[in-house]
């Protein structure tokens, strides 16, 4: 057997490893790869693959590119998931603690201190006022409208708004920071001492979690750097965009995803109360994460490291995990963790040092001399509290309560369609509640039973209308069916005026007409046909008289006494009932046909 | 060397065209003064003056009493037609896309913004010698030593006293209008903080910066102040209309009540009688107080105990704010950019150190470093925060001696009849020093020049410097009048009394023959 070339020629072990595997070697320099506690058989498998395929040069090349490597990566990635979660699992002797600093863009029309309009995808450097570009002689002027979404966020996170808050300057030089400082709230933030509760019901956490919110503050955003090698271009459109910064107290990680789940919950809350519109996926939210480790039972928290500027839930999970592994590795090897600021290196799936604590930027916080303090007027906080849109869990609780009786799944689907926002026109949930009200009112007026209206309407909305919209690739805002039309349709069905199948065929037609379903039903005579049992029996007998019908009867007779074959019997009967229904154009109810058929069968002499 | 010709200029009897052409003539013949960093071309000035003259000829209503008059603007107030350099290489070619609010107001009043005046770089200095455009020299008769024009608004003061313009705007952060006015023998006025808009004024230390007025007569400053003192929504520190009205009415009410009971009371703080005070200044101060007494004022000894500490506090606070305000000059969007910063990305991070090193002069760098230090986490408690406390004490010192309350801090406060209506003190320690001596001074010695002007700046209260004792060499002494916040009315009254002391000596400055008639 030829020498395994990859082993022989490589001088550093990292070359042997795929990118993900390198993670293990860095934090544990003193432990040999083979004896590493994290190094499981998955890796040996990978090694053997490397070795065996290294027999020929051609094969080696193939392993480095192409589908083979891809599949191998996937396999390893899956392994990694298990392995990585290890240090954070409750069984681990280590406790990982995490603190979040979340920056989210407030939902405003204008920038925080200038009249330039906010923009997401405008041409670069077109939304800039002299203030944003920090031209000499300009002064910031607070747009008080930005306070409302910030206050909504603070109150939704159960924070106490401060009657007086102030702005401060945080100094550092960077090309996307035109003034050389950021205006933020350091000494006197907008609100303090909040709490965020995660439960298995409202989040996917295993056990309930209570995250303390230290403070909520308003600040301005920086510009964007656009890489255009060899140049770095700066886009100032985002400069001065209003941000809300939410700082949590440190909390223990139950699992690797906890930090991301907390972040997702914060995003959910901010979106629900209309404080922020853009989520992480659109760059509307970023987070700095502080990570520290300590042995379970230790009183003191370990030295923390800050990982800057994480912009997706996945990178938060990955970075927290990698950083925990790194710190545990250092401590296990007898070292001490240095306080430092780190960045996430997505390419190598590691955190990397940005600067040491000694080299830490001294932000030289100074009160902003041009901006007066923010004094909240009497009654403002109460007003915001009263008009605060409900939180997602409150909406779900309402929808799944007996009043509506929706399933959890349907409730969540609707909330998802509303992008987590719980108020405003053009929301699916608003539409749903309106239709439920219309249907209930009409049915009560007709002295009909209104039980189960919520569920029925939900069904029509989520499955039928939702399905039609999605096949036609229409967004909910573009839904052409009027709520009154939908309510009318559902009322017709529930009142027994038309059959379900008729309703289903009517629904798509409402996409192109403003006519009410009642009108269509009248005009085209689609209502349920009032047939006597005899008429129906005649119809059934006609079908049974055909060759297929005879066959069914024969088979039914054979199955008569075997209880096991209930299912098949049902199928056979269904065939007949279906035939009748088709004959009638869906204008009779299936259960009536069934009943008549039953009676017919009983009567029939064998 | 061209010297100033003692020509009669700017009195109102002179037509506005004649006044303007004379001014342009003076500018050309006195290049040594170095009062301007940029000037509007002559033909553009004449064109605007002629237009104003036509308005007079056609008996159209005047835009203001200053319609058609030439105005010089300190070069840290932005203008769209002329560069705004702050006397710095950093902004040598910078032209603002907008006019400062005060410039807009002057244009509306028919004033002709004829040029931008030289200054200490970014306002940092007391003699207008730290300029990238060279030092300003005080106008002088032939054969006499070159004197300091004061700073940092030295260019504005020199232009006014030489007759190059009708009046000028400066900025006063710690005395930058009053000190040059004192050295040049003219009126230098610093308003209450928040009354004149700072939109378009390039910040040195925002919490202290004010737009000041330099004129030949007190009544002119008064009128210009009325023209400029308006609420400006663009300036977040501008006092809103409602507050102006409420405070104005309350002050008026208090003043009336006091005047009904007693004559004017002038305070003389013991702490201003410093050892360093030159005999000439002390004599002029005494002479002024005697004059006020003969005019019927009561002279009262008062105490402002934190005066000494005020200077130290000022030199902590102003550089701290400056280090922050000047952080924006990185050469990326405007202003000077070092070729080295532009061309060497291989140095790793593209930073701005070189740009800032080349663009800022030594005094600016010194104050940026000082300010950066006093804001650093290790020093902020001992320096910046401490200085803020001192500032508060200084302001309380004033509130304790004035009869009128500080209504900005407390609307409900009552007047104290036993208090004083105005404080009268010298503006500077000496007559204008020779430029030669100034250059020999250490930096700290130069800083000591601001000892009398800084307290009013820290307290945000109005103050005006009036020339009183102009000696045979044309060298004046400036006397300051200080009143409570918003009490400009009393300020003008006392200033006009001080101004009346030695009108015949004013001629010795060499540039003015006729005293303008009161309108």
mmCIF file of N, CA and C in Angstrom, chain B residues 218-318:
data_model
loop_
_atom_site.group_PDB
_atom_site.id
_atom_site.type_symbol
_atom_site.label_atom_id
_atom_site.label_comp_id
_atom_site.label_asym_id
_atom_site.label_seq_id
_atom_site.Cartn_x
_atom_site.Cartn_y
_atom_site.Cartn_z
ATOM 1 N N UNK B 218 -21.397 101.539 20.885
ATOM 2 C CA UNK B 218 -22.263 100.631 21.638
ATOM 3 C C UNK B 218 -23.619 100.491 20.947
ATOM 4 N N UNK B 219 -24.179 101.600 20.481
ATOM 5 C CA UNK B 219 -25.536 101.553 19.909
ATOM 6 C C UNK B 219 -25.573 100.657 18.674
ATOM 7 N N UNK B 220 -24.432 100.600 17.946
ATOM 8 C CA UNK B 220 -24.407 99.722 16.774
ATOM 9 C C UNK B 220 -24.502 98.253 17.201
ATOM 10 N N UNK B 221 -23.691 97.898 18.181
ATOM 11 C CA UNK B 221 -23.746 96.528 18.686
ATOM 12 C C UNK B 221 -25.156 96.176 19.138
ATOM 13 N N UNK B 222 -25.786 97.136 19.791
ATOM 14 C CA UNK B 222 -27.138 96.925 20.296
ATOM 15 C C UNK B 222 -28.105 96.616 19.151
ATOM 16 N N UNK B 223 -27.999 97.400 18.082
ATOM 17 C CA UNK B 223 -28.893 97.177 16.945
ATOM 18 C C UNK B 223 -28.609 95.858 16.248
ATOM 19 N N UNK B 224 -27.322 95.545 16.100
ATOM 20 C CA UNK B 224 -26.965 94.291 15.419
ATOM 21 C C UNK B 224 -27.454 93.117 16.253
ATOM 22 N N UNK B 225 -27.321 93.261 17.563
ATOM 23 C CA UNK B 225 -27.801 92.190 18.454
ATOM 24 C C UNK B 225 -29.303 91.978 18.267
ATOM 25 N N UNK B 226 -30.043 93.069 18.187
ATOM 26 C CA UNK B 226 -31.497 92.944 17.996
ATOM 27 C C UNK B 226 -31.828 92.264 16.672
ATOM 28 N N UNK B 227 -30.959 92.520 15.699
ATOM 29 C CA UNK B 227 -31.145 91.915 14.376
ATOM 30 C C UNK B 227 -30.916 90.394 14.429
ATOM 31 N N UNK B 228 -29.968 89.975 15.262
ATOM 32 C CA UNK B 228 -29.530 88.574 15.246
ATOM 33 C C UNK B 228 -30.170 87.711 16.327
ATOM 34 N N UNK B 229 -30.713 88.343 17.349
ATOM 35 C CA UNK B 229 -31.217 87.562 18.479
ATOM 36 C C UNK B 229 -32.623 87.034 18.198
ATOM 37 N N UNK B 230 -32.686 85.869 17.579
ATOM 38 C CA UNK B 230 -33.970 85.236 17.283
ATOM 39 C C UNK B 230 -33.846 83.737 17.482
ATOM 40 N N UNK B 231 -34.966 83.128 17.748
ATOM 41 C CA UNK B 231 -34.972 81.662 17.875
ATOM 42 C C UNK B 231 -34.657 81.032 16.528
ATOM 43 N N UNK B 232 -33.777 80.040 16.545
ATOM 44 C CA UNK B 232 -33.440 79.325 15.321
ATOM 45 C C UNK B 232 -33.677 77.837 15.541
ATOM 46 N N UNK B 233 -34.672 77.272 14.875
ATOM 47 C CA UNK B 233 -34.965 75.848 15.107
ATOM 48 C C UNK B 233 -33.796 74.929 14.740
ATOM 49 N N UNK B 234 -32.870 75.444 13.929
ATOM 50 C CA UNK B 234 -31.751 74.573 13.540
ATOM 51 C C UNK B 234 -30.735 74.410 14.668
ATOM 52 N N UNK B 235 -30.722 75.358 15.595
ATOM 53 C CA UNK B 235 -29.748 75.301 16.684
ATOM 54 C C UNK B 235 -30.436 74.744 17.931
ATOM 55 N N UNK B 236 -30.075 73.523 18.345
ATOM 56 C CA UNK B 236 -30.775 72.916 19.482
ATOM 57 C C UNK B 236 -30.560 73.673 20.786
ATOM 58 N N UNK B 237 -29.548 74.564 20.846
ATOM 59 C CA UNK B 237 -29.332 75.321 22.082
ATOM 60 C C UNK B 237 -29.943 76.714 22.002
ATOM 61 N N UNK B 238 -30.617 76.997 20.893
ATOM 62 C CA UNK B 238 -31.248 78.309 20.743
ATOM 63 C C UNK B 238 -32.473 78.379 21.662
ATOM 64 N N UNK B 239 -32.587 79.502 22.366
ATOM 65 C CA UNK B 239 -33.702 79.644 23.312
ATOM 66 C C UNK B 239 -35.008 79.831 22.529
ATOM 67 N N UNK B 240 -36.019 79.016 22.812
ATOM 68 C CA UNK B 240 -37.270 79.106 22.058
ATOM 69 C C UNK B 240 -37.999 80.421 22.293
ATOM 70 N N UNK B 241 -38.860 80.767 21.338
ATOM 71 C CA UNK B 241 -39.608 82.035 21.374
ATOM 72 C C UNK B 241 -40.311 82.243 22.705
ATOM 73 N N UNK B 242 -41.012 81.185 23.124
ATOM 74 C CA UNK B 242 -41.825 81.311 24.323
ATOM 75 C C UNK B 242 -40.965 81.691 25.532
ATOM 76 N N UNK B 243 -39.833 80.986 25.695
ATOM 77 C CA UNK B 243 -38.942 81.263 26.823
ATOM 78 C C UNK B 243 -38.428 82.701 26.755
ATOM 79 N N UNK B 244 -38.058 83.130 25.532
ATOM 80 C CA UNK B 244 -37.580 84.504 25.371
ATOM 81 C C UNK B 244 -38.618 85.488 25.888
ATOM 82 N N UNK B 245 -39.847 85.230 25.494
ATOM 83 C CA UNK B 245 -40.914 86.158 25.853
ATOM 84 C C UNK B 245 -41.148 86.165 27.369
ATOM 85 N N UNK B 246 -41.266 84.972 27.925
ATOM 86 C CA UNK B 246 -41.552 84.857 29.355
ATOM 87 C C UNK B 246 -40.432 85.478 30.182
ATOM 88 N N UNK B 247 -39.185 85.103 29.855
ATOM 89 C CA UNK B 247 -38.042 85.615 30.614
ATOM 90 C C UNK B 247 -37.920 87.122 30.417
ATOM 91 N N UNK B 248 -38.107 87.557 29.162
ATOM 92 C CA UNK B 248 -38.008 88.986 28.858
ATOM 93 C C UNK B 248 -38.992 89.795 29.699
ATOM 94 N N UNK B 249 -40.231 89.321 29.759
ATOM 95 C CA UNK B 249 -41.259 90.039 30.518
ATOM 96 C C UNK B 249 -40.942 90.053 32.011
ATOM 97 N N UNK B 250 -40.494 88.899 32.513
ATOM 98 C CA UNK B 250 -40.183 88.801 33.943
ATOM 99 C C UNK B 250 -39.028 89.738 34.299
ATOM 100 N N UNK B 251 -37.993 89.765 33.442
ATOM 101 C CA UNK B 251 -36.850 90.631 33.715
ATOM 102 C C UNK B 251 -37.290 92.096 33.708
ATOM 103 N N UNK B 252 -38.125 92.420 32.737
ATOM 104 C CA UNK B 252 -38.613 93.790 32.627
ATOM 105 C C UNK B 252 -39.346 94.193 33.920
ATOM 106 N N UNK B 253 -40.175 93.289 34.365
ATOM 107 C CA UNK B 253 -40.953 93.512 35.587
ATOM 108 C C UNK B 253 -40.023 93.727 36.787
ATOM 109 N N UNK B 254 -39.018 92.855 36.930
ATOM 110 C CA UNK B 254 -38.073 92.963 38.043
ATOM 111 C C UNK B 254 -37.298 94.280 37.971
ATOM 112 N N UNK B 255 -36.826 94.617 36.748
ATOM 113 C CA UNK B 255 -36.040 95.843 36.580
ATOM 114 C C UNK B 255 -36.846 97.062 36.999
ATOM 115 N N UNK B 256 -38.108 97.076 36.566
ATOM 116 C CA UNK B 256 -38.966 98.218 36.877
ATOM 117 C C UNK B 256 -39.125 98.376 38.390
ATOM 118 N N UNK B 257 -39.339 97.235 39.045
ATOM 119 C CA UNK B 257 -39.529 97.250 40.495
ATOM 120 C C UNK B 257 -38.279 97.781 41.193
ATOM 121 N N UNK B 258 -37.106 97.354 40.691
ATOM 122 C CA UNK B 258 -35.846 97.780 41.328
ATOM 123 C C UNK B 258 -35.593 99.266 41.075
ATOM 124 N N UNK B 259 -35.786 99.686 39.825
ATOM 125 C CA UNK B 259 -35.504 101.078 39.465
ATOM 126 C C UNK B 259 -36.380 102.048 40.242
ATOM 127 N N UNK B 260 -37.549 101.586 40.600
ATOM 128 C CA UNK B 260 -38.451 102.462 41.352
ATOM 129 C C UNK B 260 -37.928 102.726 42.745
ATOM 130 N N UNK B 261 -37.077 101.834 43.222
ATOM 131 C CA UNK B 261 -36.647 101.941 44.620
ATOM 132 C C UNK B 261 -35.255 102.521 44.787
ATOM 133 N N UNK B 262 -34.380 102.326 43.804
ATOM 134 C CA UNK B 262 -33.001 102.803 44.018
ATOM 135 C C UNK B 262 -32.318 103.100 42.689
ATOM 136 N N UNK B 263 -31.137 103.708 42.796
ATOM 137 C CA UNK B 263 -30.365 103.998 41.587
ATOM 138 C C UNK B 263 -29.587 102.741 41.178
ATOM 139 N N UNK B 264 -28.911 102.813 40.018
ATOM 140 C CA UNK B 264 -28.152 101.652 39.528
ATOM 141 C C UNK B 264 -27.047 101.262 40.498
ATOM 142 N N UNK B 265 -26.886 99.980 40.694
ATOM 143 C CA UNK B 265 -25.798 99.492 41.558
ATOM 144 C C UNK B 265 -24.788 98.735 40.706
ATOM 145 N N UNK B 266 -23.544 99.182 40.803
ATOM 146 C CA UNK B 266 -22.475 98.569 40.013
ATOM 147 C C UNK B 266 -21.584 97.770 40.958
ATOM 148 N N UNK B 267 -21.384 96.513 40.636
ATOM 149 C CA UNK B 267 -20.564 95.650 41.479
ATOM 150 C C UNK B 267 -19.106 95.669 41.057
ATOM 151 N N UNK B 268 -18.221 95.682 42.045
ATOM 152 C CA UNK B 268 -16.782 95.628 41.767
ATOM 153 C C UNK B 268 -16.208 94.451 42.538
ATOM 154 N N UNK B 269 -15.918 93.353 41.847
ATOM 155 C CA UNK B 269 -15.440 92.169 42.564
ATOM 156 C C UNK B 269 -13.985 92.303 42.988
ATOM 157 N N UNK B 270 -13.726 92.023 44.255
ATOM 158 C CA UNK B 270 -12.368 92.136 44.784
ATOM 159 C C UNK B 270 -11.414 91.196 44.070
ATOM 160 N N UNK B 271 -11.917 90.044 43.654
ATOM 161 C CA UNK B 271 -11.050 89.024 43.049
ATOM 162 C C UNK B 271 -10.453 89.477 41.720
ATOM 163 N N UNK B 272 -11.002 90.548 41.122
ATOM 164 C CA UNK B 272 -10.468 91.004 39.832
ATOM 165 C C UNK B 272 -9.304 91.974 40.012
ATOM 166 N N UNK B 273 -9.111 92.394 41.229
ATOM 167 C CA UNK B 273 -7.999 93.314 41.469
ATOM 168 C C UNK B 273 -6.723 92.494 41.667
ATOM 169 N N UNK B 274 -6.261 91.936 40.556
ATOM 170 C CA UNK B 274 -5.142 91.002 40.621
ATOM 171 C C UNK B 274 -3.808 91.740 40.699
ATOM 172 N N UNK B 275 -2.834 91.053 41.235
ATOM 173 C CA UNK B 275 -1.481 91.575 41.300
ATOM 174 C C UNK B 275 -0.934 91.839 39.893
ATOM 175 N N UNK B 276 -1.350 90.929 38.969
ATOM 176 C CA UNK B 276 -0.826 91.017 37.606
ATOM 177 C C UNK B 276 -1.409 92.192 36.826
ATOM 178 N N UNK B 277 -2.415 92.838 37.382
ATOM 179 C CA UNK B 277 -3.070 93.948 36.692
ATOM 180 C C UNK B 277 -2.072 95.096 36.502
ATOM 181 N N UNK B 278 -1.935 95.596 35.271
ATOM 182 C CA UNK B 278 -0.986 96.694 35.044
ATOM 183 C C UNK B 278 -1.574 97.995 35.613
ATOM 184 N N UNK B 279 -0.694 98.898 36.050
ATOM 185 C CA UNK B 279 -1.167 100.155 36.668
ATOM 186 C C UNK B 279 -2.094 100.925 35.739
ATOM 187 N N UNK B 280 -1.802 100.938 34.455
ATOM 188 C CA UNK B 280 -2.627 101.705 33.522
ATOM 189 C C UNK B 280 -4.058 101.187 33.539
ATOM 190 N N UNK B 281 -4.189 99.869 33.535
ATOM 191 C CA UNK B 281 -5.528 99.267 33.519
ATOM 192 C C UNK B 281 -6.238 99.556 34.840
ATOM 193 N N UNK B 282 -5.482 99.426 35.945
ATOM 194 C CA UNK B 282 -6.102 99.680 37.241
ATOM 195 C C UNK B 282 -6.601 101.128 37.322
ATOM 196 N N UNK B 283 -5.774 102.046 36.803
ATOM 197 C CA UNK B 283 -6.138 103.469 36.817
ATOM 198 C C UNK B 283 -7.393 103.708 35.976
ATOM 199 N N UNK B 284 -7.430 103.082 34.786
ATOM 200 C CA UNK B 284 -8.580 103.264 33.889
ATOM 201 C C UNK B 284 -9.851 102.710 34.535
ATOM 202 N N UNK B 285 -9.690 101.579 35.232
ATOM 203 C CA UNK B 285 -10.814 100.946 35.916
ATOM 204 C C UNK B 285 -11.386 101.900 36.969
ATOM 205 N N UNK B 286 -10.444 102.488 37.784
ATOM 206 C CA UNK B 286 -10.869 103.421 38.833
ATOM 207 C C UNK B 286 -11.558 104.632 38.229
ATOM 208 N N UNK B 287 -10.974 105.125 37.134
ATOM 209 C CA UNK B 287 -11.523 106.299 36.453
ATOM 210 C C UNK B 287 -12.955 106.011 35.990
ATOM 211 N N UNK B 288 -13.143 104.793 35.456
ATOM 212 C CA UNK B 288 -14.464 104.407 34.970
ATOM 213 C C UNK B 288 -15.478 104.367 36.106
ATOM 214 N N UNK B 289 -15.046 103.792 37.229
ATOM 215 C CA UNK B 289 -15.961 103.673 38.361
ATOM 216 C C UNK B 289 -16.328 105.050 38.906
ATOM 217 N N UNK B 290 -15.325 105.949 38.911
ATOM 218 C CA UNK B 290 -15.591 107.320 39.368
ATOM 219 C C UNK B 290 -16.607 107.985 38.460
ATOM 220 N N UNK B 291 -16.400 107.776 37.160
ATOM 221 C CA UNK B 291 -17.318 108.371 36.190
ATOM 222 C C UNK B 291 -18.745 107.871 36.431
ATOM 223 N N UNK B 292 -18.866 106.545 36.652
ATOM 224 C CA UNK B 292 -20.184 105.959 36.869
ATOM 225 C C UNK B 292 -20.827 106.521 38.130
ATOM 226 N N UNK B 293 -19.953 106.772 39.120
ATOM 227 C CA UNK B 293 -20.457 107.331 40.376
ATOM 228 C C UNK B 293 -21.016 108.738 40.150
ATOM 229 N N UNK B 294 -20.270 109.507 39.378
ATOM 230 C CA UNK B 294 -20.749 110.866 39.106
ATOM 231 C C UNK B 294 -22.035 110.833 38.281
ATOM 232 N N UNK B 295 -22.223 109.779 37.545
ATOM 233 C CA UNK B 295 -23.450 109.627 36.762
ATOM 234 C C UNK B 295 -24.615 109.181 37.642
ATOM 235 N N UNK B 296 -24.311 108.945 38.907
ATOM 236 C CA UNK B 296 -25.393 108.601 39.826
ATOM 237 C C UNK B 296 -25.464 107.141 40.214
ATOM 238 N N UNK B 297 -24.490 106.353 39.790
ATOM 239 C CA UNK B 297 -24.505 104.931 40.147
ATOM 240 C C UNK B 297 -23.920 104.739 41.542
ATOM 241 N N UNK B 298 -24.374 103.659 42.153
ATOM 242 C CA UNK B 298 -23.806 103.304 43.450
ATOM 243 C C UNK B 298 -22.776 102.202 43.203
ATOM 244 N N UNK B 299 -21.561 102.397 43.699
ATOM 245 C CA UNK B 299 -20.509 101.403 43.485
ATOM 246 C C UNK B 299 -20.457 100.491 44.710
ATOM 247 N N UNK B 300 -20.527 99.187 44.477
ATOM 248 C CA UNK B 300 -20.625 98.238 45.583
ATOM 249 C C UNK B 300 -19.502 97.208 45.478
ATOM 250 N N UNK B 301 -18.851 96.940 46.584
ATOM 251 C CA UNK B 301 -17.847 95.867 46.597
ATOM 252 C C UNK B 301 -18.559 94.529 46.647
ATOM 253 N N UNK B 302 -18.152 93.643 45.769
ATOM 254 C CA UNK B 302 -18.741 92.305 45.785
ATOM 255 C C UNK B 302 -17.628 91.266 45.745
ATOM 256 N N UNK B 303 -18.028 90.005 45.879
ATOM 257 C CA UNK B 303 -17.025 88.931 45.837
ATOM 258 C C UNK B 303 -17.481 87.837 44.875
ATOM 259 N N UNK B 304 -16.588 87.449 43.988
ATOM 260 C CA UNK B 304 -16.812 86.311 43.094
ATOM 261 C C UNK B 304 -15.693 85.315 43.373
ATOM 262 N N UNK B 305 -15.828 84.527 44.437
ATOM 263 C CA UNK B 305 -14.684 83.770 44.977
ATOM 264 C C UNK B 305 -14.067 82.757 44.019
ATOM 265 N N UNK B 306 -14.833 82.282 43.038
ATOM 266 C CA UNK B 306 -14.280 81.216 42.196
ATOM 267 C C UNK B 306 -13.634 81.721 40.896
ATOM 268 N N UNK B 307 -13.317 83.029 40.879
ATOM 269 C CA UNK B 307 -12.768 83.611 39.655
ATOM 270 C C UNK B 307 -11.464 82.936 39.209
ATOM 271 N N UNK B 308 -10.559 82.716 40.163
ATOM 272 C CA UNK B 308 -9.260 82.105 39.835
ATOM 273 C C UNK B 308 -9.454 80.691 39.269
ATOM 274 N N UNK B 309 -10.316 79.926 39.956
ATOM 275 C CA UNK B 309 -10.546 78.543 39.517
ATOM 276 C C UNK B 309 -11.219 78.507 38.152
ATOM 277 N N UNK B 310 -11.943 79.596 37.837
ATOM 278 C CA UNK B 310 -12.657 79.630 36.560
ATOM 279 C C UNK B 310 -11.695 79.445 35.387
ATOM 280 N N UNK B 311 -10.556 80.098 35.446
ATOM 281 C CA UNK B 311 -9.612 80.022 34.328
ATOM 282 C C UNK B 311 -9.149 78.580 34.128
ATOM 283 N N UNK B 312 -8.814 77.910 35.243
ATOM 284 C CA UNK B 312 -8.369 76.520 35.151
ATOM 285 C C UNK B 312 -9.486 75.639 34.596
ATOM 286 N N UNK B 313 -10.716 75.862 35.090
ATOM 287 C CA UNK B 313 -11.848 75.062 34.625
ATOM 288 C C UNK B 313 -12.062 75.255 33.124
ATOM 289 N N UNK B 314 -11.927 76.523 32.707
ATOM 290 C CA UNK B 314 -12.117 76.823 31.287
ATOM 291 C C UNK B 314 -11.105 76.065 30.437
ATOM 292 N N UNK B 315 -9.866 76.040 30.892
ATOM 293 C CA UNK B 315 -8.830 75.373 30.092
ATOM 294 C C UNK B 315 -8.879 73.842 30.207
ATOM 295 N N UNK B 316 -9.788 73.327 31.003
ATOM 296 C CA UNK B 316 -10.104 71.894 30.957
ATOM 297 C C UNK B 316 -11.284 71.669 30.017
ATOM 298 N N UNK B 317 -12.349 72.466 30.227
ATOM 299 C CA UNK B 317 -13.605 72.224 29.502
ATOM 300 C C UNK B 317 -13.481 72.523 28.005
ATOM 301 N N UNK B 318 -12.908 73.680 27.691
ATOM 302 C CA UNK B 318 -12.851 74.066 26.272
ATOM 303 C C UNK B 318 -12.009 73.076 25.451
#
